[in-house]
Amino acid sequence: MRWINRRPRRGAEMLLLCLPFAALVAAYLIGSAIRLDANPADKLLPSPAQLWAGIQRIALMPDPRTGEWLLWSDTAASLMRLAAGLGIATVIALLLGMAVGLLPYLRASLGAFVAFLSMVPPLALLPILFITLGLGEAAKICLIVIGVAPIMTRDLALRVHEIPREMIVKAETLSASTWLIALRVVLPQVLPRLLTSLRLQLGPAFLFLIAAEAISADAGLGYRIFLVRRYLAMDVIFPYVAWITLLAVLADIAIDRLRSRVFPWSDLERGA
Amino acid sequence: MSAISVENVWKEYGDQVVLENLSLQIADRAFVALVGPSGCGKTTFLRMILGQERPTRGRILLDGQPLPPEPGPDRGVVYQRYSVFPHLTVGGNVMLGPELRGARLTGRRFGAARRRLADEARAMIAAVGLAGSEDKYPAQLSGGMQQRLALAQALMMRPRVLLLDEPFGALDPGIRADIHQLMKRLWNEVPMTAVMVTHDLREAFTLATRVIALERLRDRPEERERYGARITRDISIWPPRVAGQRTSFDPPEGAEPPL
Ligand SMILES: Nc1ncnc2c1ncn2[C@@H]1O[C@H](COP(=O)(O)OP(=O)(O)OP(=O)(O)O)[C@@H](O)[C@H]1O
Ligand SMILES: [Mg+2]
């Protein structure tokens, strides 16, 4: 049989899923053992025991100096920024994307402009944001918004535009006004796509968050990583990186669950 | 009354003439089947009646009034695809039109108005043979059922004209025969004029009161741009078919006329 037609069985699928993760862990453990064997004071690849001690220090006991549970207070600060940034970006994308996708006048005036904006490298704007908005939360949230909103807006406008013309005409024959077409025909059809678009922007959003926190913050996941970098505290950096990844993965899964829960038809369509 | 008159209508896209000087009178409650080779402009013609496209020259009247320049509830449509909304259930699709018409702000009906509408929708769904599927999404229906749904959805608006663009073209023969039965009954029972594009001559002669063929008379490559399609055949079915006089929208026999 051709390889394109061979499929793993259920058990094998599970095994294949775990394989790369196991390989990663194994490679780390071997590398760590070799380095520590050569130099017990090596800090680059801490042993599992050292990692566990690091995790205990940041997550399971309060910081002796400030009395804060670092991992948790950092997570709270970062997630707050992320949620605010992504929330604002989603609302902008929804309103602007629908308007640009539906109304020829707005498409004519804003379509190219949004495309232009989405090409501005957001990180290059970071200094400007810090200068104009100060070093507080506003600049960080704003960076996330600027980083993801134009792309989400474009994606949504394209999706709106892709809705078959027949469907819009059909709605007109059912006496819908522009407003009602937007509300009852277009909005429900693009909301699932908006959620998917949000999922895809989680990665960039984290990137912008960590970049902003690295430069200026007094708490946050990115702030902590760049702070302890000075002491080569890999026993803190590795758990933080793993934790950030886990957060992103969980958010991704949660948003997709939400989509198929709220819009059950969007799964049917894909299968059809 | 819902007679359509087409007066010296031309349609050009850029340099290309698609339809050339069509003139046509369609009587109230006629069922016109439009046939012709692929690309001759049948869909274009239908779109002009629908208001989705405008004639380059000439005009189209509905009951003596010029057509409004955009689609509206007086002209319903059923396409081969994309006729129903994938995000609404069967019931939701059928109720959508009256909901949109009744609630201009939210597009939704609530309470007693909704219950009344739901009853009306259920009757319509049963009339097209979809009873029991009210809560399914279109993706869970077969092609034939989706077209039945599209008919029900369009008819809820009681359009004066129903436009059909190869509505049954994708269905297999057995299912097509069933839906032809339904189509005949609906045309008899609903006070509307129907114009249907089809590739299937048998379908045309089974359903229509009149079959009209569009064709390019000059179709050599160098002529194709400058000459559009014209009406080459106009056949009235004999013996004449006449739509039912009593429609399902009339009050029952002996009832008080509505105020
Ligand atoms: N929006 C448009 N812009 C330019 N040309 C168009 C447009 N719409 C249709 N045409 C042209 O008009 C001609 C008629 O198209 P139309 O879709 O009306 O044909 P049709 O008779 O419905 O064909 P079919 O049986 O394949 O559906 C075609 O040559 C097509 O290329
Ligand atoms: Mg066509």
Short mmCIF file of C-alpha atoms in Angstrom, two decimals, chain B residues 2-258:
data_model
loop_
_atom_site.label_atom_id
_atom_site.label_comp_id
_atom_site.label_asym_id
_atom_site.label_seq_id
_atom_site.Cartn_x
_atom_site.Cartn_y
_atom_site.Cartn_z
CA SER B 2 -47.44 39.85 -10.97
CA ALA B 3 -46.86 40.11 -14.68
CA ILE B 4 -43.33 40.79 -15.85
CA SER B 5 -42.55 42.76 -18.97
CA VAL B 6 -39.10 42.89 -20.43
CA GLU B 7 -38.64 45.71 -22.93
CA ASN B 8 -35.68 45.81 -25.30
CA VAL B 9 -33.24 44.66 -22.67
CA TRP B 10 -29.52 44.48 -23.44
CA LYS B 11 -26.84 43.28 -21.10
CA GLU B 12 -23.18 43.90 -21.76
CA TYR B 13 -20.14 43.19 -19.62
CA GLY B 14 -17.50 45.58 -20.84
CA ASP B 15 -17.21 44.91 -24.56
CA GLN B 16 -18.99 41.61 -24.44
CA VAL B 17 -22.65 41.60 -25.35
CA VAL B 18 -24.38 38.85 -23.38
CA LEU B 19 -28.04 39.49 -24.04
CA GLU B 20 -29.22 41.27 -27.12
CA ASN B 21 -32.48 43.13 -27.32
CA LEU B 22 -34.78 40.82 -25.37
CA SER B 23 -38.46 41.63 -25.28
CA LEU B 24 -40.86 39.42 -23.47
CA GLN B 25 -44.21 39.50 -21.70
CA ILE B 26 -44.71 37.05 -18.87
CA ALA B 27 -48.30 36.66 -17.73
CA ASP B 28 -49.36 36.63 -14.10
CA ARG B 29 -48.98 33.16 -12.57
CA ALA B 30 -47.13 31.80 -15.55
CA PHE B 31 -44.39 29.24 -15.02
CA VAL B 32 -41.63 30.04 -17.48
CA ALA B 33 -38.78 27.64 -18.07
CA LEU B 34 -35.66 29.20 -19.50
CA VAL B 35 -33.37 26.88 -21.42
CA GLY B 36 -30.28 27.34 -23.53
CA PRO B 37 -26.65 26.37 -23.87
CA SER B 38 -24.19 27.02 -21.09
CA GLY B 39 -22.93 30.59 -20.96
CA CYS B 40 -25.73 32.07 -23.05
CA GLY B 41 -26.90 34.37 -20.27
CA LYS B 42 -29.73 32.59 -18.49
CA THR B 43 -28.40 33.35 -15.05
CA THR B 44 -27.71 36.91 -16.12
CA PHE B 45 -31.32 37.28 -17.22
CA LEU B 46 -32.58 35.89 -13.93
CA ARG B 47 -30.28 38.21 -12.00
CA MET B 48 -31.72 41.19 -13.80
CA ILE B 49 -35.26 40.25 -12.79
CA LEU B 50 -33.98 39.69 -9.29
CA GLY B 51 -32.44 43.15 -9.22
CA GLN B 52 -28.92 41.87 -8.63
CA GLU B 53 -27.83 43.15 -12.05
CA ARG B 54 -29.16 46.04 -14.07
CA PRO B 55 -29.84 45.98 -17.80
CA THR B 56 -27.34 47.98 -19.83
CA ARG B 57 -30.23 49.18 -21.98
CA GLY B 58 -33.98 48.68 -21.86
CA ARG B 59 -36.14 48.10 -18.81
CA ILE B 60 -38.00 45.49 -16.87
CA LEU B 61 -41.41 46.14 -15.34
CA LEU B 62 -43.23 44.22 -12.66
CA ASP B 63 -46.96 44.88 -12.90
CA GLY B 64 -46.24 47.98 -14.91
CA GLN B 65 -43.83 49.40 -12.31
CA PRO B 66 -40.09 49.62 -12.98
CA LEU B 67 -38.16 47.09 -10.90
CA PRO B 68 -36.46 48.46 -7.83
CA PRO B 69 -32.68 48.52 -8.36
CA GLU B 70 -31.93 45.94 -5.68
CA PRO B 71 -33.38 42.60 -4.59
CA GLY B 72 -36.39 42.68 -2.30
CA PRO B 73 -39.01 40.45 -0.71
CA ASP B 74 -41.39 40.62 -3.68
CA ARG B 75 -38.98 38.42 -5.67
CA GLY B 76 -37.85 35.17 -4.07
CA VAL B 77 -34.97 33.07 -5.29
CA VAL B 78 -33.70 29.50 -5.10
CA TYR B 79 -30.21 28.76 -6.38
CA GLN B 80 -28.58 25.46 -7.06
CA ARG B 81 -26.28 26.08 -4.08
CA TYR B 82 -25.96 28.56 -1.23
CA SER B 83 -29.71 29.05 -0.98
CA VAL B 84 -29.98 28.29 2.72
CA PHE B 85 -27.99 29.55 5.64
CA PRO B 86 -25.58 27.01 7.10
CA HIS B 87 -25.67 28.54 10.57
CA LEU B 88 -29.42 28.20 11.02
CA THR B 89 -31.47 25.07 11.58
CA VAL B 90 -34.29 24.13 9.22
CA GLY B 91 -36.74 25.95 11.48
CA GLY B 92 -34.44 28.93 11.79
CA ASN B 93 -33.99 29.15 8.03
CA VAL B 94 -37.73 29.08 7.38
CA MET B 95 -38.51 31.61 10.08
CA LEU B 96 -35.72 33.97 9.08
CA GLY B 97 -37.59 35.95 6.42
CA PRO B 98 -40.63 36.85 8.54
CA GLU B 99 -38.35 37.52 11.50
CA LEU B 100 -36.28 39.96 9.48
CA ARG B 101 -39.37 41.64 8.14
CA GLY B 102 -41.05 41.90 11.54
CA ALA B 103 -38.12 42.98 13.71
CA ARG B 104 -36.08 45.59 11.88
CA LEU B 105 -33.67 46.12 14.75
CA THR B 106 -32.91 42.73 16.24
CA GLY B 107 -34.05 40.47 13.39
CA ARG B 108 -35.59 38.18 15.99
CA ARG B 109 -39.11 37.53 17.20
CA PHE B 110 -39.94 36.69 20.77
CA GLY B 111 -42.90 35.51 22.82
CA ALA B 112 -46.30 35.12 21.23
CA ALA B 113 -45.20 36.51 17.87
CA ARG B 114 -42.45 33.91 17.74
CA ARG B 115 -44.78 31.08 18.65
CA ARG B 116 -47.22 32.12 15.95
CA LEU B 117 -44.38 32.31 13.46
CA ALA B 118 -43.05 28.92 14.55
CA ASP B 119 -46.45 27.37 13.89
CA GLU B 120 -46.58 28.94 10.46
CA ALA B 121 -43.05 27.73 9.76
CA ARG B 122 -43.88 24.21 10.89
CA ALA B 123 -46.82 24.12 8.50
CA MET B 124 -44.60 25.30 5.65
CA ILE B 125 -41.90 22.76 6.53
CA ALA B 126 -44.50 20.03 6.51
CA ALA B 127 -45.83 21.29 3.18
CA VAL B 128 -42.46 20.75 1.54
CA GLY B 129 -42.08 17.33 3.15
CA LEU B 130 -39.48 18.13 5.78
CA ALA B 131 -41.60 17.56 8.89
CA GLY B 132 -39.46 16.24 11.72
CA SER B 133 -36.25 17.86 10.51
CA GLU B 134 -36.92 21.23 12.14
CA ASP B 135 -33.83 21.10 14.35
CA LYS B 136 -31.32 19.85 11.80
CA TYR B 137 -28.70 22.03 10.18
CA PRO B 138 -28.52 22.18 6.36
CA ALA B 139 -25.24 20.25 6.37
CA GLN B 140 -27.18 17.34 7.90
CA LEU B 141 -29.70 17.30 5.03
CA SER B 142 -29.42 15.64 1.63
CA GLY B 143 -29.26 17.80 -1.49
CA GLY B 144 -32.95 17.27 -2.24
CA MET B 145 -33.95 18.16 1.31
CA GLN B 146 -31.84 21.32 1.15
CA GLN B 147 -33.68 22.43 -1.99
CA ARG B 148 -37.02 21.73 -0.34
CA LEU B 149 -35.86 23.86 2.53
CA ALA B 150 -34.82 26.63 0.14
CA LEU B 151 -38.30 26.57 -1.41
CA ALA B 152 -39.97 26.73 1.99
CA GLN B 153 -37.73 29.59 3.06
CA ALA B 154 -38.47 31.60 -0.08
CA LEU B 155 -42.22 30.94 0.02
CA MET B 156 -42.59 32.16 3.60
CA MET B 157 -42.20 35.66 2.17
CA ARG B 158 -45.11 35.07 -0.25
CA PRO B 159 -43.11 36.50 -3.14
CA ARG B 160 -44.95 37.66 -6.23
CA VAL B 161 -42.24 36.18 -8.40
CA LEU B 162 -40.16 33.11 -7.64
CA LEU B 163 -36.89 32.82 -9.53
CA LEU B 164 -35.16 29.45 -9.72
CA ASP B 165 -31.65 28.97 -11.13
CA GLU B 166 -31.14 25.29 -11.93
CA PRO B 167 -32.66 24.49 -8.56
CA PHE B 168 -32.80 20.74 -9.10
CA GLY B 169 -29.79 20.39 -11.39
CA ALA B 170 -27.66 18.59 -8.82
CA LEU B 171 -30.30 16.07 -7.75
CA ASP B 172 -30.49 12.51 -8.97
CA PRO B 173 -33.48 11.49 -11.12
CA GLY B 174 -35.68 9.80 -8.52
CA ILE B 175 -35.40 12.65 -6.08
CA ARG B 176 -35.90 15.11 -8.90
CA ALA B 177 -39.22 13.50 -9.83
CA ASP B 178 -40.42 13.84 -6.23
CA ILE B 179 -39.44 17.45 -6.01
CA HIS B 180 -41.13 18.16 -9.37
CA GLN B 181 -44.37 16.97 -7.79
CA LEU B 182 -43.81 19.38 -4.95
CA MET B 183 -42.90 22.23 -7.27
CA LYS B 184 -46.10 21.73 -9.30
CA ARG B 185 -48.21 21.71 -6.20
CA LEU B 186 -46.58 24.82 -4.80
CA TRP B 187 -47.01 26.70 -8.04
CA ASN B 188 -50.68 25.76 -8.02
CA GLU B 189 -51.24 26.70 -4.42
CA VAL B 190 -49.13 29.82 -4.07
CA PRO B 191 -50.13 32.96 -5.97
CA MET B 192 -46.85 33.58 -7.73
CA THR B 193 -45.24 33.76 -11.12
CA ALA B 194 -42.26 31.45 -11.55
CA VAL B 195 -39.23 31.72 -13.80
CA MET B 196 -36.92 28.73 -13.75
CA VAL B 197 -33.60 28.22 -15.49
CA THR B 198 -32.91 24.60 -16.30
CA HIS B 199 -30.65 22.47 -18.46
CA ASP B 200 -33.14 19.64 -18.43
CA LEU B 201 -35.67 19.93 -21.26
CA ARG B 202 -37.80 17.25 -19.73
CA GLU B 203 -37.99 19.21 -16.53
CA ALA B 204 -38.90 22.31 -18.52
CA PHE B 205 -41.78 20.61 -20.27
CA THR B 206 -42.94 18.84 -17.11
CA LEU B 207 -43.30 21.96 -15.03
CA ALA B 208 -43.67 25.00 -17.19
CA THR B 209 -46.56 26.72 -18.90
CA ARG B 210 -44.13 28.18 -21.36
CA VAL B 211 -40.61 27.24 -22.43
CA ILE B 212 -38.25 29.92 -23.70
CA ALA B 213 -34.91 29.18 -25.32
CA LEU B 214 -32.06 31.66 -25.33
CA GLU B 215 -29.31 31.17 -27.86
CA ARG B 216 -26.56 33.03 -29.66
CA LEU B 217 -27.45 33.06 -33.30
CA ARG B 218 -23.99 34.19 -34.30
CA ASP B 219 -21.43 32.20 -32.43
CA ARG B 220 -18.31 32.27 -34.56
CA PRO B 221 -15.30 33.27 -32.43
CA GLU B 222 -14.92 36.66 -34.10
CA GLU B 223 -18.63 37.38 -33.66
CA ARG B 224 -18.96 36.20 -30.09
CA GLU B 225 -18.19 39.53 -28.45
CA ARG B 226 -20.42 41.71 -30.56
CA TYR B 227 -23.57 39.62 -30.66
CA GLY B 228 -25.46 38.42 -27.62
CA ALA B 229 -28.07 35.74 -27.07
CA ARG B 230 -31.64 36.22 -28.24
CA ILE B 231 -34.89 34.40 -27.74
CA THR B 232 -34.91 31.65 -30.36
CA ARG B 233 -37.89 29.62 -29.23
CA ASP B 234 -40.96 30.54 -27.27
CA ILE B 235 -43.23 27.57 -26.80
CA SER B 236 -46.51 27.66 -24.91
CA ILE B 237 -47.37 24.27 -23.54
CA TRP B 238 -50.52 22.82 -25.05
CA PRO B 239 -53.03 22.12 -23.67
CA PRO B 240 -52.48 25.19 -21.53
CA ARG B 241 -51.66 24.66 -17.87
CA VAL B 242 -53.45 27.05 -15.55
CA ALA B 243 -52.45 27.63 -11.98
CA GLY B 244 -54.99 26.74 -9.30
CA GLN B 245 -57.47 29.53 -8.62
CA ARG B 246 -57.77 28.92 -4.91
CA THR B 247 -54.45 29.30 -3.18
CA SER B 248 -53.31 28.11 0.19
CA PHE B 249 -52.97 31.73 1.26
CA ASP B 250 -56.68 32.38 0.75
CA PRO B 251 -58.96 32.03 3.76
CA PRO B 252 -60.79 28.68 3.85
CA GLU B 253 -64.09 28.36 2.00
CA GLY B 254 -66.92 30.10 3.85
CA ALA B 255 -64.61 31.90 6.29
CA GLU B 256 -64.90 35.59 6.99
CA PRO B 257 -62.65 37.56 4.65
CA PRO B 258 -59.70 39.08 6.55
#
